[in-house]
PDB file of C-alpha atoms in Angstrom:
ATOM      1  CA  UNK V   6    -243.445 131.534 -86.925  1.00  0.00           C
ATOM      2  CA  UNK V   7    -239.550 131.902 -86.327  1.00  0.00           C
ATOM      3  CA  UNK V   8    -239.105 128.136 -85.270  1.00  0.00           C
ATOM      4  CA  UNK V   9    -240.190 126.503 -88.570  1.00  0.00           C
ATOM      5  CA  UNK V  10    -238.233 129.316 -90.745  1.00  0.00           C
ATOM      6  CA  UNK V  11    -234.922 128.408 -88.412  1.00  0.00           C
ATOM      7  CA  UNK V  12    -235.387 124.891 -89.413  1.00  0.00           C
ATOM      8  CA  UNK V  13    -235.799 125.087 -93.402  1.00  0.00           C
ATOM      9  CA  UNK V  14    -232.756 127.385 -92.888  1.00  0.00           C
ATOM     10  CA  UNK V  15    -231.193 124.436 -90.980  1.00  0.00           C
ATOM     11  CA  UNK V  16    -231.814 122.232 -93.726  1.00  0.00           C
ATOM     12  CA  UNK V  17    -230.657 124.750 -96.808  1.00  0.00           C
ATOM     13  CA  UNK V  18    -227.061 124.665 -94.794  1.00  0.00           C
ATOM     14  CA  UNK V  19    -226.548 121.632 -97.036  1.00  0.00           C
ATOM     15  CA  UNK V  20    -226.837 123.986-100.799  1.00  0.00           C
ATOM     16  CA  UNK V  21    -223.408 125.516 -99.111  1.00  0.00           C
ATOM     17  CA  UNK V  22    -221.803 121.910 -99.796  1.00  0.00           C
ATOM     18  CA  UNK V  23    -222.362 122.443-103.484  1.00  0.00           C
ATOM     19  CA  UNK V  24    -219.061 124.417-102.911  1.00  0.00           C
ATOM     20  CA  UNK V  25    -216.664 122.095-101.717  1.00  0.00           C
ATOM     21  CA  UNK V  26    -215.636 120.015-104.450  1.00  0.00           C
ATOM     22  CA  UNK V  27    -217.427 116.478-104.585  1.00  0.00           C
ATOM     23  CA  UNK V  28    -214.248 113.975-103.972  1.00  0.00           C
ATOM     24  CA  UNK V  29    -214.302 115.951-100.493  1.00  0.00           C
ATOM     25  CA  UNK V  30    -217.536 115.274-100.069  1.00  0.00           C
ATOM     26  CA  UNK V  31    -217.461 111.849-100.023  1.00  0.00           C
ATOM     27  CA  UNK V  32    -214.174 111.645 -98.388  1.00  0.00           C
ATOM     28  CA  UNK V  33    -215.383 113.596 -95.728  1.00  0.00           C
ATOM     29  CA  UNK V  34    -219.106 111.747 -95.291  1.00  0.00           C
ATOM     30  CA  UNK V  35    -218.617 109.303 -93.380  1.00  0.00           C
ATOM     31  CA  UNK V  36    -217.198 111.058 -90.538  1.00  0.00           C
ATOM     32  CA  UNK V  37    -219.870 113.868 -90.747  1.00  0.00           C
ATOM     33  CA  UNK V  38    -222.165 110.807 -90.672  1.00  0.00           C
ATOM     34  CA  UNK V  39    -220.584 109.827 -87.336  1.00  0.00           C
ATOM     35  CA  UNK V  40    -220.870 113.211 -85.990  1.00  0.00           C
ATOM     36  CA  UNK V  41    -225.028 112.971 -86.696  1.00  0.00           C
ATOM     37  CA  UNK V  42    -224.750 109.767 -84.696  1.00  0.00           C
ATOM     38  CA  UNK V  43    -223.015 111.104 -81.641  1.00  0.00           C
ATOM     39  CA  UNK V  44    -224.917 113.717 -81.391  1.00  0.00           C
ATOM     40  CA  UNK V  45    -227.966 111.736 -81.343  1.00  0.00           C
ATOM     41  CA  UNK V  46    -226.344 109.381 -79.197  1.00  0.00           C
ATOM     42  CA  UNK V  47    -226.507 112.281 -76.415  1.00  0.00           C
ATOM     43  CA  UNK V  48    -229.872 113.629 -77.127  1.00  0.00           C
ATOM     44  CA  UNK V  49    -231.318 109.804 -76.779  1.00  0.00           C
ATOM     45  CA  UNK V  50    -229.224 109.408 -73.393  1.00  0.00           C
ATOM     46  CA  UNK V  51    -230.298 113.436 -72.206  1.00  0.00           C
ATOM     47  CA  UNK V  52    -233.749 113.409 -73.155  1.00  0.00           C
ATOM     48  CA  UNK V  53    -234.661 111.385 -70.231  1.00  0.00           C
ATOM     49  CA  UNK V  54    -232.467 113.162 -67.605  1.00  0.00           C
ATOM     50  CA  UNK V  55    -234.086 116.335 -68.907  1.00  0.00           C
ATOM     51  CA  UNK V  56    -230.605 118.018 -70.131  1.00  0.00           C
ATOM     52  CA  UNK V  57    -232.851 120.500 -72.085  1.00  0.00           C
ATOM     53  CA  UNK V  58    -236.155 121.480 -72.790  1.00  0.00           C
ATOM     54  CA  UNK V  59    -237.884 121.565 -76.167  1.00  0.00           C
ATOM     55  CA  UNK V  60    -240.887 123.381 -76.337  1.00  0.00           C
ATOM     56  CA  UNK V  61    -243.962 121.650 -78.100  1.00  0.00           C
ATOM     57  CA  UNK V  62    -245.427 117.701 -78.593  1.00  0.00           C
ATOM     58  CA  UNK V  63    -243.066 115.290 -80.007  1.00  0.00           C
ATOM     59  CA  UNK V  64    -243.177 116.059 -83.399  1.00  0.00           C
ATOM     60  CA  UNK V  65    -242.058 119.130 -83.011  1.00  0.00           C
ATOM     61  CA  UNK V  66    -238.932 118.796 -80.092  1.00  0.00           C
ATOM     62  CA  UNK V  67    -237.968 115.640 -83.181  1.00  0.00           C
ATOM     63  CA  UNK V  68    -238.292 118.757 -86.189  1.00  0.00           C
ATOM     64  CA  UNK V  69    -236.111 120.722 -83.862  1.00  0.00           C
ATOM     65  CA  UNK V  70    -233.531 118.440 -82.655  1.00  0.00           C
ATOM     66  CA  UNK V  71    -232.993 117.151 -86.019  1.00  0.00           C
ATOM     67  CA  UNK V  72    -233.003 119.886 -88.095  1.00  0.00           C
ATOM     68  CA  UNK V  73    -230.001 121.211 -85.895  1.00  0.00           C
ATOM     69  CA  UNK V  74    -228.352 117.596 -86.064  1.00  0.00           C
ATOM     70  CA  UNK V  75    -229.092 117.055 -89.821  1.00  0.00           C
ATOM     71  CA  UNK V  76    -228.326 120.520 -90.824  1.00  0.00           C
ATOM     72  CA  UNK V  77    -225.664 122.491 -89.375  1.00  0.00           C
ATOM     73  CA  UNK V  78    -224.480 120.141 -87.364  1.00  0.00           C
ATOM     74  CA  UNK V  79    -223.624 117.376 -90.437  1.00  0.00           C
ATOM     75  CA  UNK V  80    -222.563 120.209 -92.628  1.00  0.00           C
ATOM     76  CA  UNK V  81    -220.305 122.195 -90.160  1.00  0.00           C
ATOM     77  CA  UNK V  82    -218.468 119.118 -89.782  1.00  0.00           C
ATOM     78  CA  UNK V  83    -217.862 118.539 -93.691  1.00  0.00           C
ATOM     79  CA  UNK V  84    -216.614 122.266 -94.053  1.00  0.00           C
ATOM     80  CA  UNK V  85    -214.497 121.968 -90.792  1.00  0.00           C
ATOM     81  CA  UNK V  86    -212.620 118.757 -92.161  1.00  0.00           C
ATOM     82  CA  UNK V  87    -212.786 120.577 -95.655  1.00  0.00           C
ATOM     83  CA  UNK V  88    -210.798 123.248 -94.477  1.00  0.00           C
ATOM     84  CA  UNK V  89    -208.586 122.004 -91.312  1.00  0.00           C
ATOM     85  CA  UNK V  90    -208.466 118.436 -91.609  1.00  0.00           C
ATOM     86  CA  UNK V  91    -204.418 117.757 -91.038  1.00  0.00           C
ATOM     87  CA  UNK V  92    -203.278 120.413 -89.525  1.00  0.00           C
ATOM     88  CA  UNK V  93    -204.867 119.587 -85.622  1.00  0.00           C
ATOM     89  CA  UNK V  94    -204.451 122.811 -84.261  1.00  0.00           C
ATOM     90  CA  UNK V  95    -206.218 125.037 -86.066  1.00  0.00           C
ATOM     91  CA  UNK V  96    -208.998 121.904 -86.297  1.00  0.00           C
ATOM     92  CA  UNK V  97    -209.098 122.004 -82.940  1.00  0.00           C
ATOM     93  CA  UNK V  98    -209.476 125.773 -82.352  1.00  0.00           C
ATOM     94  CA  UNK V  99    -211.720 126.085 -85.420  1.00  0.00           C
ATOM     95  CA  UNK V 100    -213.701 123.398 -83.212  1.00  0.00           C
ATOM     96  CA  UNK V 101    -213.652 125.663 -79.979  1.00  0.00           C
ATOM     97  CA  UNK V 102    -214.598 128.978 -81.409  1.00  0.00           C
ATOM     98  CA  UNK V 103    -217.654 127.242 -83.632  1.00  0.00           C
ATOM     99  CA  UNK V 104    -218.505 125.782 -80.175  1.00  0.00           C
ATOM    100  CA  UNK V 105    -218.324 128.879 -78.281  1.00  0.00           C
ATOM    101  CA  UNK V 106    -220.255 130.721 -80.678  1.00  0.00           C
ATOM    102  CA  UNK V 107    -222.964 128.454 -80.956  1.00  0.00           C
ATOM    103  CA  UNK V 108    -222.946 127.743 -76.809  1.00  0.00           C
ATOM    104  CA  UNK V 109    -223.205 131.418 -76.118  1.00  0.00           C
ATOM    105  CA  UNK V 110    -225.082 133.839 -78.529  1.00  0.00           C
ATOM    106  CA  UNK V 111    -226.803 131.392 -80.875  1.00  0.00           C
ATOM    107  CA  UNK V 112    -228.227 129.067 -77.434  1.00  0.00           C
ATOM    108  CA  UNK V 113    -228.845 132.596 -76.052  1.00  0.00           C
ATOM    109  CA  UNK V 114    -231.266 133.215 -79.066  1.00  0.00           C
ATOM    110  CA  UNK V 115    -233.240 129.479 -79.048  1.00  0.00           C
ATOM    111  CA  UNK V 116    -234.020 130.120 -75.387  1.00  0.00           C
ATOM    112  CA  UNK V 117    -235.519 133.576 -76.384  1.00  0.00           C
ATOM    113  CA  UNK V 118    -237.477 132.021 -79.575  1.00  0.00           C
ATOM    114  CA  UNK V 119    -238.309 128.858 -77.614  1.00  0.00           C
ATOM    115  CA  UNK V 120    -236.359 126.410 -79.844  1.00  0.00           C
ATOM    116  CA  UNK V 121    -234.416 125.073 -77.526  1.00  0.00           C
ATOM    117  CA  UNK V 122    -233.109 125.572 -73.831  1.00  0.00           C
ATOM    118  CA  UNK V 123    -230.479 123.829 -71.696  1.00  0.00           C
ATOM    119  CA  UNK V 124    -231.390 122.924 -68.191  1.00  0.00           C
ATOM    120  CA  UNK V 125    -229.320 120.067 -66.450  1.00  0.00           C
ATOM    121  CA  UNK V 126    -227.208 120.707 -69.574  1.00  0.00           C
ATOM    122  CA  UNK V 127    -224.945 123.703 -69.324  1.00  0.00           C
ATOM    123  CA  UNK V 128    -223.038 125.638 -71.885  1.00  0.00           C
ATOM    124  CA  UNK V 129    -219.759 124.370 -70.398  1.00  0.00           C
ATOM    125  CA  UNK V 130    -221.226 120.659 -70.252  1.00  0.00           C
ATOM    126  CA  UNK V 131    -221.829 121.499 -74.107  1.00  0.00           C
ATOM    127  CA  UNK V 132    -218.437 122.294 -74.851  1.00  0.00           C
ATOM    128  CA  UNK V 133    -216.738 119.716 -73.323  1.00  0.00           C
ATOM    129  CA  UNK V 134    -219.170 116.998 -75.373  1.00  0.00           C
ATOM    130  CA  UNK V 135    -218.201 118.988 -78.740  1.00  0.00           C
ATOM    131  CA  UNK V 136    -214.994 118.920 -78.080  1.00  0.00           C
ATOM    132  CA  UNK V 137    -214.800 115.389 -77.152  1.00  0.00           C
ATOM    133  CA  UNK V 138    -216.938 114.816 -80.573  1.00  0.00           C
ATOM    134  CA  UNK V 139    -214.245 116.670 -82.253  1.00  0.00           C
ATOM    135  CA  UNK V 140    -211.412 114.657 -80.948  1.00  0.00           C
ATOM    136  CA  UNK V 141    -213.191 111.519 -81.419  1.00  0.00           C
ATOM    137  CA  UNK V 142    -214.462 112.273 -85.377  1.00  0.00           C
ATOM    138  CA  UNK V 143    -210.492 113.580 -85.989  1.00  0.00           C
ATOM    139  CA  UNK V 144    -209.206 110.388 -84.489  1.00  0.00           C
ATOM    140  CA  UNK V 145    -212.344 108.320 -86.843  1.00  0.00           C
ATOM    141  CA  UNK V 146    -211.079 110.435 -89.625  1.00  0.00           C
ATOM    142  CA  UNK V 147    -207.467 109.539 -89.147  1.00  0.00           C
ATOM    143  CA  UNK V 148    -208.292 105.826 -88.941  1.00  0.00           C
ATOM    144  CA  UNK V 149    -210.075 106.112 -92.891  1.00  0.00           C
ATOM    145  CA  UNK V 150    -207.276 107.961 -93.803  1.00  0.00           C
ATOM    146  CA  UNK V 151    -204.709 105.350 -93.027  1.00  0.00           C
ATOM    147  CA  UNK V 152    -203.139 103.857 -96.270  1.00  0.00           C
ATOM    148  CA  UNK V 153    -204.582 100.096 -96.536  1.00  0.00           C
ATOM    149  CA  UNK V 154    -200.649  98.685 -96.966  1.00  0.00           C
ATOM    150  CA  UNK V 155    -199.898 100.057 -93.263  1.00  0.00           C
ATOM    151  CA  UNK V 156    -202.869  98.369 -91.716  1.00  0.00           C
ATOM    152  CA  UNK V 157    -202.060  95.799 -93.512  1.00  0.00           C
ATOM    153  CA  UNK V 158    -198.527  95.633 -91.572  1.00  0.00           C
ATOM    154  CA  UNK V 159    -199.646  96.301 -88.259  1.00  0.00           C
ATOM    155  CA  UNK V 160    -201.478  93.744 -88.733  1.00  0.00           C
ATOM    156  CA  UNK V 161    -199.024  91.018 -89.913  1.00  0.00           C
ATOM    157  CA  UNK V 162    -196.317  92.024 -87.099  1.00  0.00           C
ATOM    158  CA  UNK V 163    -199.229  91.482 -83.922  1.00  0.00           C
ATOM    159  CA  UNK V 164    -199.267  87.876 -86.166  1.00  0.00           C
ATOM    160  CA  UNK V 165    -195.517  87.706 -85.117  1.00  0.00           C
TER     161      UNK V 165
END
């Protein structure tokens, strides 16, 4: 009975982006977009080598793995740029501790409820793919950010 109230909580993390103001939002959307994407870029590429195990058929390891990927996953990424986007080092360890509290205590308490558990896929292998993510969805970021007239230069002095 836990599981399914876990992943309606999941889901409500997104009434906490009713609090950032909307221009953020949408400035900060496509890279939490992105950060959906890589994530299910790994669990399509560690399903198969059994990285972790998902109790239940496959409707219910796909309400699981999504509900983490749609919900706090999307959403921790639009408050994290929200509130550390240009100014990398406290981004970065905003990133880590986030990662280390989710790797430790919170994956503790989905293996004891059954939600999820790692098994080829440790809690160190899991912080060194978030923190790649986090470098790579800064660097993404960065690259929106990036007035059009400087592209636009770059570009006409490689024409040179």
């Amino acid at each position: 009975m836990i599981v399914p109230l876990i992943r309606v909580g999941f889901i409500l993390s997104w009434l906490t982006v009713f609090f950032i103001p909307k221009k953020t939002v949408k400035r900060y959307l496509p890279t939490s977009t992105m950060s959906a994407l890589l994530v299910l870029t790994l669990v399509f590429i560690g399903t198969p080598f059994n990285f972790w195990k998902v109790k239940g058929g496959p409707e219910t390891r796909i309400k699981n793995i999504l509900s983490v990927i749609l919900g706090p996953f999307a959403v921790g990424t639009l408050w994290i740029f929200h509130l550390t986007f240009r100014k990398f080092w406290l981004f970065m360890l905003t990133n880590l501790v986030q990662n280390l509290i989710y790797a430790f205590p919170i994956l503790t308490f989905f293996e004891k409820i059954n939600f999820i558990k790692y098994v080829k896929f440790t809690r160190i292998h899991h912080l060194i793919a978030s923190m790649s993510f986090a470098l790579i969805l800064y660097g993404f970021q960065s690259y929106l950010e990036k007035p059009v007239s400087t592209v636009l230069r770059l570009s006409d002095k490689r024409a040179l």
